[in-house]
mmCIF file of C-alpha atoms and ligand atoms in Angstrom:
data_model
loop_
_atom_site.group_PDB
_atom_site.id
_atom_site.type_symbol
_atom_site.label_atom_id
_atom_site.label_comp_id
_atom_site.label_asym_id
_atom_site.label_seq_id
_atom_site.Cartn_x
_atom_site.Cartn_y
_atom_site.Cartn_z
ATOM 1 C CA MET A 1 15.423 17.113 4.298
ATOM 2 C CA SER A 2 14.412 14.359 1.675
ATOM 3 C CA LEU A 3 14.188 10.907 1.580
ATOM 4 C CA ASP A 4 16.591 8.503 0.506
ATOM 5 C CA ALA A 5 17.174 5.176 0.123
ATOM 6 C CA ALA A 6 17.798 4.036 3.018
ATOM 7 C CA TRP A 7 14.523 5.554 3.732
ATOM 8 C CA ALA A 8 13.152 3.268 1.195
ATOM 9 C CA ARG A 9 14.181 0.320 2.761
ATOM 10 C CA ARG A 10 13.340 1.098 6.376
ATOM 11 C CA TRP A 11 9.660 1.976 4.779
ATOM 12 C CA ILE A 12 9.483 -1.964 3.662
ATOM 13 C CA GLU A 13 11.009 -3.213 6.803
ATOM 14 C CA LEU A 14 8.675 -1.336 9.485
ATOM 15 C CA SER A 15 5.316 -1.845 6.826
ATOM 16 C CA ALA A 16 6.905 -5.942 7.099
ATOM 17 C CA ALA A 17 6.527 -5.918 10.861
ATOM 18 C CA ASP A 18 3.221 -4.141 10.662
ATOM 19 C CA ILE A 19 1.561 -6.121 8.195
ATOM 20 C CA ALA A 20 3.150 -9.481 10.144
ATOM 21 C CA GLU A 21 1.535 -8.299 13.353
ATOM 22 C CA GLN A 22 -1.461 -7.194 11.418
ATOM 23 C CA ARG A 23 -1.696 -10.388 9.905
ATOM 24 C CA ASP A 24 -4.658 -12.271 11.766
ATOM 25 C CA TYR A 25 -6.482 -8.713 11.624
ATOM 26 C CA LEU A 26 -6.035 -8.795 7.744
ATOM 27 C CA VAL A 27 -6.890 -12.458 7.766
ATOM 28 C CA ASP A 28 -10.109 -11.610 9.521
ATOM 29 C CA LEU A 29 -11.105 -9.113 6.933
ATOM 30 C CA ASP A 30 -10.701 -10.250 4.118
ATOM 31 C CA ARG A 31 -12.321 -13.599 5.974
ATOM 32 C CA ALA A 32 -15.835 -11.575 6.287
ATOM 33 C CA ILE A 33 -15.562 -10.434 2.259
ATOM 34 C CA GLY A 34 -13.060 -12.172 0.391
ATOM 35 C CA ASP A 35 -11.016 -15.780 0.971
ATOM 36 C CA GLY A 36 -9.254 -14.923 3.965
ATOM 37 C CA ASP A 37 -5.673 -14.840 2.161
ATOM 38 C CA HIS A 38 -4.588 -11.195 2.633
ATOM 39 C CA GLY A 39 -3.298 -11.458 5.859
ATOM 40 C CA GLU A 40 -0.936 -14.199 4.766
ATOM 41 C CA ASN A 41 -0.608 -12.844 0.641
ATOM 42 C CA MET A 42 1.376 -9.497 2.231
ATOM 43 C CA ASP A 43 2.988 -11.078 5.314
ATOM 44 C CA ARG A 44 4.431 -13.284 2.899
ATOM 45 C CA GLY A 45 5.279 -10.861 0.240
ATOM 46 C CA LEU A 46 6.419 -8.061 2.476
ATOM 47 C CA LYS A 47 9.176 -10.985 4.224
ATOM 48 C CA ALA A 48 10.313 -11.618 0.490
ATOM 49 C CA ALA A 49 10.810 -7.876 -0.235
ATOM 50 C CA VAL A 50 12.993 -7.426 3.258
ATOM 51 C CA GLU A 51 14.781 -10.175 1.904
ATOM 52 C CA ALA A 52 15.414 -8.945 -2.000
ATOM 53 C CA LEU A 53 16.323 -5.651 -0.655
ATOM 54 C CA GLY A 54 19.473 -7.498 1.802
ATOM 55 C CA GLN A 55 20.641 -8.978 -1.262
ATOM 56 C CA ALA A 56 20.235 -6.540 -3.744
ATOM 57 C CA GLN A 57 21.211 -3.620 -1.920
ATOM 58 C CA PRO A 58 19.340 -1.018 -4.303
ATOM 59 C CA GLY A 59 21.071 2.179 -4.006
ATOM 60 C CA SER A 60 18.152 4.385 -4.426
ATOM 61 C CA VAL A 61 14.277 5.362 -3.888
ATOM 62 C CA ALA A 62 13.464 3.830 -7.280
ATOM 63 C CA GLU A 63 15.494 0.969 -7.043
ATOM 64 C CA VAL A 64 13.952 -0.014 -3.738
ATOM 65 C CA LEU A 65 10.949 0.382 -4.936
ATOM 66 C CA LYS A 66 11.531 -1.867 -7.663
ATOM 67 C CA THR A 67 13.018 -5.251 -6.306
ATOM 68 C CA VAL A 68 9.507 -4.338 -3.704
ATOM 69 C CA ALA A 69 7.853 -4.517 -7.124
ATOM 70 C CA LYS A 70 9.046 -7.777 -8.495
ATOM 71 C CA THR A 71 9.451 -9.509 -5.389
ATOM 72 C CA LEU A 72 5.380 -8.898 -4.717
ATOM 73 C CA MET A 73 4.595 -9.378 -7.922
ATOM 74 C CA SER A 74 6.377 -12.865 -7.907
ATOM 75 C CA THR A 75 5.550 -14.163 -4.182
ATOM 76 C CA VAL A 76 2.182 -12.895 -3.664
ATOM 77 C CA GLY A 77 -0.643 -14.725 -5.012
ATOM 78 C CA GLY A 78 -4.380 -13.496 -5.296
ATOM 79 C CA ALA A 79 -4.835 -9.580 -6.659
ATOM 80 C CA ALA A 80 -2.819 -8.092 -3.807
ATOM 81 C CA GLY A 81 0.326 -9.323 -6.105
ATOM 82 C CA PRO A 82 -0.695 -7.581 -9.075
ATOM 83 C CA LEU A 83 -1.795 -5.431 -8.002
ATOM 84 C CA TYR A 84 0.798 -3.963 -5.242
ATOM 85 C CA GLY A 85 3.690 -4.990 -7.576
ATOM 86 C CA THR A 86 2.171 -2.514 -10.180
ATOM 87 C CA ALA A 87 1.624 -0.068 -7.637
ATOM 88 C CA PHE A 88 5.506 -0.315 -6.320
ATOM 89 C CA LEU A 89 6.480 -0.266 -10.309
ATOM 90 C CA ARG A 90 4.528 2.569 -11.165
ATOM 91 C CA ALA A 91 6.117 4.327 -7.968
ATOM 92 C CA SER A 92 9.765 3.206 -8.792
ATOM 93 C CA LYS A 93 9.027 4.856 -12.378
ATOM 94 C CA ALA A 94 7.726 8.538 -10.694
ATOM 95 C CA ALA A 95 10.899 8.358 -7.970
ATOM 96 C CA GLY A 96 12.891 9.565 -10.603
ATOM 97 C CA ASP A 97 17.028 9.002 -10.051
ATOM 98 C CA GLY A 98 17.020 10.520 -6.825
ATOM 99 C CA ASP A 99 15.903 11.447 -3.481
ATOM 100 C CA LEU A 100 12.541 12.544 -2.811
ATOM 101 C CA ASP A 101 10.924 15.962 -1.559
ATOM 102 C CA GLY A 102 7.360 17.153 -1.046
ATOM 103 C CA ALA A 103 6.362 17.300 -4.694
ATOM 104 C CA GLY A 104 8.683 13.303 -5.342
ATOM 105 C CA VAL A 105 6.829 11.885 -2.347
ATOM 106 C CA ALA A 106 2.885 13.123 -4.371
ATOM 107 C CA ALA A 107 4.440 12.197 -7.176
ATOM 108 C CA VAL A 108 5.409 8.301 -5.687
ATOM 109 C CA ILE A 109 1.585 7.993 -4.560
ATOM 110 C CA ALA A 110 0.487 9.198 -7.846
ATOM 111 C CA GLY A 111 2.396 6.239 -9.556
ATOM 112 C CA ALA A 112 0.681 3.905 -7.255
ATOM 113 C CA LEU A 113 -2.302 4.579 -7.661
ATOM 114 C CA ASP A 114 -2.274 4.785 -11.300
ATOM 115 C CA GLY A 115 -0.493 1.305 -11.502
ATOM 116 C CA ILE A 116 -3.728 -0.146 -9.335
ATOM 117 C CA GLN A 117 -6.259 1.395 -11.226
ATOM 118 C CA ALA A 118 -4.045 0.028 -14.744
ATOM 119 C CA ARG A 119 -3.959 -3.118 -13.391
ATOM 120 C CA GLY A 120 -7.727 -3.063 -11.296
ATOM 121 C CA LYS A 121 -10.023 -0.724 -13.625
ATOM 122 C CA ALA A 122 -11.196 -0.299 -10.220
ATOM 123 C CA THR A 123 -12.223 3.845 -9.482
ATOM 124 C CA ALA A 124 -13.412 5.056 -6.135
ATOM 125 C CA GLY A 125 -16.003 3.933 -4.426
ATOM 126 C CA GLU A 126 -15.983 0.194 -5.774
ATOM 127 C CA LYS A 127 -14.256 -0.884 -2.165
ATOM 128 C CA THR A 128 -11.000 -1.332 -3.029
ATOM 129 C CA MET A 129 -7.660 -0.669 -1.565
ATOM 130 C CA VAL A 130 -8.304 2.372 -4.610
ATOM 131 C CA ASP A 131 -10.551 4.023 -1.952
ATOM 132 C CA ALA A 132 -7.459 4.079 0.512
ATOM 133 C CA TRP A 133 -5.555 5.446 -2.353
ATOM 134 C CA THR A 134 -7.174 8.360 -3.835
ATOM 135 C CA PRO A 135 -8.048 10.544 -0.639
ATOM 136 C CA ALA A 136 -4.287 9.579 0.327
ATOM 137 C CA LEU A 137 -2.627 11.274 -2.879
ATOM 138 C CA GLU A 138 -5.186 14.232 -2.695
ATOM 139 C CA ALA A 139 -3.868 14.978 0.825
ATOM 140 C CA ALA A 140 -0.499 14.589 -0.523
ATOM 141 C CA ARG A 141 -0.379 16.929 -3.354
ATOM 142 C CA ALA A 142 -2.315 19.299 -1.153
ATOM 143 C CA ALA A 143 0.636 19.410 1.036
ATOM 144 C CA ALA A 144 2.634 19.190 -1.397
ATOM 145 C CA GLU A 145 1.914 22.201 -2.933
ATOM 146 C CA SER A 146 1.782 23.758 0.213
ATOM 147 C CA GLY A 147 5.425 23.655 1.264
ATOM 148 C CA SER A 148 5.171 21.040 3.147
ATOM 149 C CA ASP A 149 8.449 18.374 3.522
ATOM 150 C CA PRO A 150 8.287 15.106 2.573
ATOM 151 C CA ALA A 151 7.607 13.260 6.234
ATOM 152 C CA ALA A 152 4.216 15.925 6.507
ATOM 153 C CA VAL A 153 3.216 15.044 2.982
ATOM 154 C CA LEU A 154 3.681 11.218 4.017
ATOM 155 C CA GLU A 155 1.571 12.247 7.082
ATOM 156 C CA ALA A 156 -1.326 13.402 5.402
ATOM 157 C CA ALA A 157 -1.235 10.666 3.294
ATOM 158 C CA ALA A 158 -1.552 8.176 5.541
ATOM 159 C CA THR A 159 -3.800 10.004 7.901
ATOM 160 C CA ALA A 160 -6.461 10.123 4.700
ATOM 161 C CA ALA A 161 -5.314 6.605 4.128
ATOM 162 C CA GLU A 162 -6.293 5.751 7.445
ATOM 163 C CA ALA A 163 -9.932 7.808 6.991
ATOM 164 C CA GLY A 164 -10.759 6.602 3.701
ATOM 165 C CA ALA A 165 -10.094 3.031 4.742
ATOM 166 C CA ALA A 166 -12.441 3.308 7.426
ATOM 167 C CA ALA A 167 -14.883 4.821 5.486
ATOM 168 C CA THR A 168 -15.066 1.524 3.406
ATOM 169 C CA GLU A 169 -17.159 0.183 5.753
ATOM 170 C CA PRO A 170 -20.946 1.291 4.249
ATOM 171 C CA LEU A 171 -19.888 0.688 0.945
ATOM 172 C CA ARG A 172 -20.950 -2.068 -1.528
ATOM 173 C CA ALA A 173 -18.393 -3.900 -2.919
ATOM 174 C CA THR A 174 -18.173 -3.524 -6.976
ATOM 175 C CA LYS A 175 -14.896 -5.208 -7.262
ATOM 176 C CA GLY A 176 -12.896 -7.865 -6.684
ATOM 177 C CA ARG A 177 -14.028 -11.197 -4.706
ATOM 178 C CA ALA A 178 -15.805 -9.055 -2.385
ATOM 179 C CA SER A 179 -18.323 -8.089 -5.021
ATOM 180 C CA TYR A 180 -19.670 -11.354 -5.489
ATOM 181 C CA LEU A 181 -20.719 -10.864 -1.812
ATOM 182 C CA GLY A 182 -23.372 -8.255 -3.376
ATOM 183 C CA GLU A 183 -25.170 -6.526 -0.756
ATOM 184 C CA ARG A 184 -23.437 -8.550 2.029
ATOM 185 C CA SER A 185 -20.543 -6.899 1.364
ATOM 186 C CA ILE A 186 -21.450 -4.028 3.198
ATOM 187 C CA GLY A 187 -20.837 -2.959 6.657
ATOM 188 C CA HIS A 188 -17.236 -4.434 6.770
ATOM 189 C CA LEU A 189 -14.100 -3.081 5.746
ATOM 190 C CA ASP A 190 -12.073 -3.616 2.586
ATOM 191 C CA PRO A 191 -8.569 -5.423 3.705
ATOM 192 C CA GLY A 192 -6.805 -4.298 0.679
ATOM 193 C CA ALA A 193 -7.284 -0.083 1.910
ATOM 194 C CA VAL A 194 -6.420 -1.404 5.515
ATOM 195 C CA SER A 195 -3.418 -2.822 4.541
ATOM 196 C CA THR A 196 -2.405 0.124 2.687
ATOM 197 C CA SER A 197 -3.518 2.412 5.464
ATOM 198 C CA LEU A 198 -0.844 0.413 7.286
ATOM 199 C CA ILE A 199 1.974 0.442 4.376
ATOM 200 C CA LEU A 200 1.664 4.282 4.381
ATOM 201 C CA ARG A 201 1.210 4.999 8.100
ATOM 202 C CA ALA A 202 4.841 3.247 8.085
ATOM 203 C CA ALA A 203 6.155 5.024 5.547
ATOM 204 C CA VAL A 204 5.593 7.874 8.070
ATOM 205 C CA ARG A 205 7.320 6.554 10.876
ATOM 206 C CA ALA A 206 10.505 5.572 8.632
ATOM 207 C CA ALA A 207 10.634 9.024 8.065
ATOM 208 C CA GLY A 208 10.266 9.699 11.281
ATOM 209 C CA GLU A 209 13.064 8.023 12.037
ATOM 210 C CA ALA A 210 15.272 9.388 8.889
ATOM 211 C CA GLY A 211 14.757 12.896 10.711
ATOM 212 C CA ALA A 212 15.331 11.739 14.047
ATOM 213 C CA ALA A 213 18.707 10.195 12.283
HETATM 214 P P1 ADP B 1 -7.945 -11.934 -3.311
HETATM 215 O O1 ADP B 1 -8.855 -10.849 -3.681
HETATM 216 O O2 ADP B 1 -7.746 -12.837 -4.957
HETATM 217 O O3 ADP B 1 -7.495 -13.232 -2.704
HETATM 218 P P2 ADP B 1 -6.171 -11.083 -1.683
HETATM 219 O O4 ADP B 1 -7.095 -10.980 -0.862
HETATM 220 O O5 ADP B 1 -4.806 -10.502 -1.669
HETATM 221 O O6 ADP B 1 -6.691 -11.075 -3.097
HETATM 222 O O7 ADP B 1 -6.515 -8.801 -1.719
HETATM 223 C C1 ADP B 1 -7.972 -8.449 -1.412
HETATM 224 C C2 ADP B 1 -8.028 -6.868 -1.698
HETATM 225 O O8 ADP B 1 -7.491 -6.751 -2.951
HETATM 226 C C3 ADP B 1 -9.646 -6.237 -1.943
HETATM 227 O O9 ADP B 1 -9.495 -6.351 0.044
HETATM 228 C C4 ADP B 1 -9.183 -4.944 -2.465
HETATM 229 O O10 ADP B 1 -8.555 -3.848 -1.664
HETATM 230 C C5 ADP B 1 -7.682 -5.033 -3.688
HETATM 231 N N1 ADP B 1 -9.085 -5.391 -5.293
HETATM 232 C C6 ADP B 1 -9.268 -6.650 -5.147
HETATM 233 N N2 ADP B 1 -9.603 -6.099 -6.549
HETATM 234 C C7 ADP B 1 -9.417 -5.082 -6.895
HETATM 235 C C8 ADP B 1 -9.398 -4.221 -8.219
HETATM 236 N N3 ADP B 1 -9.552 -4.531 -9.005
HETATM 237 N N4 ADP B 1 -9.320 -3.374 -7.992
HETATM 238 C C9 ADP B 1 -8.066 -1.981 -6.368
HETATM 239 N N5 ADP B 1 -7.880 -2.983 -5.770
HETATM 240 C C10 ADP B 1 -8.415 -4.540 -5.995
HETATM 241 MG MG1 MG B 2 -8.399 -12.675 -0.478
#
């Protein structure tokens, strides 16, 4: 089994649906340690991405991810737009020309993390979305190296991202808007780490549908 453009498109559709559903939750998380716009930002950006994909009809995983990158950069304000935009752009480059096998999925996640760090300069432990992407990449690489199929590589990544997001709660933010709060950022989940875990979980569901089809 490999993951194709239809999977990538479905991934973004399911991400948009899940983020829409969790919009208020993400707003609440961002209100606690930021300015309360993360749910709105992501909801707007992913809805626009679904719309753009409908118009562009991209024919490869890389083209889907590139369309998403451009749309997020142009429609999402704040820190998350450029961060996720660069993530999807580097992920698109990492995807290559064809469909994704397990190693391809790990490469796409590596591209995403690389883009986020190139843009935001955060490392693990600074209470940002990097704290979800970093364990996701480690888990994806380990799964791919052990010969897992792409759906299982995504499953490992999403589960690790969820644990990574949960583990941001006791951290003190040292990057982004939450860092202005210093010690007061402790005791809250990082909104971007939570949106990352939602987006990776949507990728698993899209792969499940592709496998069942
Ligand atoms: P803003 O902070 O501009 O209001 P959002 O609320 O949409 O933007 O996004 C906030 C999220 O962005 C944070 O929860 C965090 O995960 C992420 N973030 C902020 N700064 C950085 C950074 N330098 N590196 C990685 N992620 C970051
Ligand atoms: Mg915000």
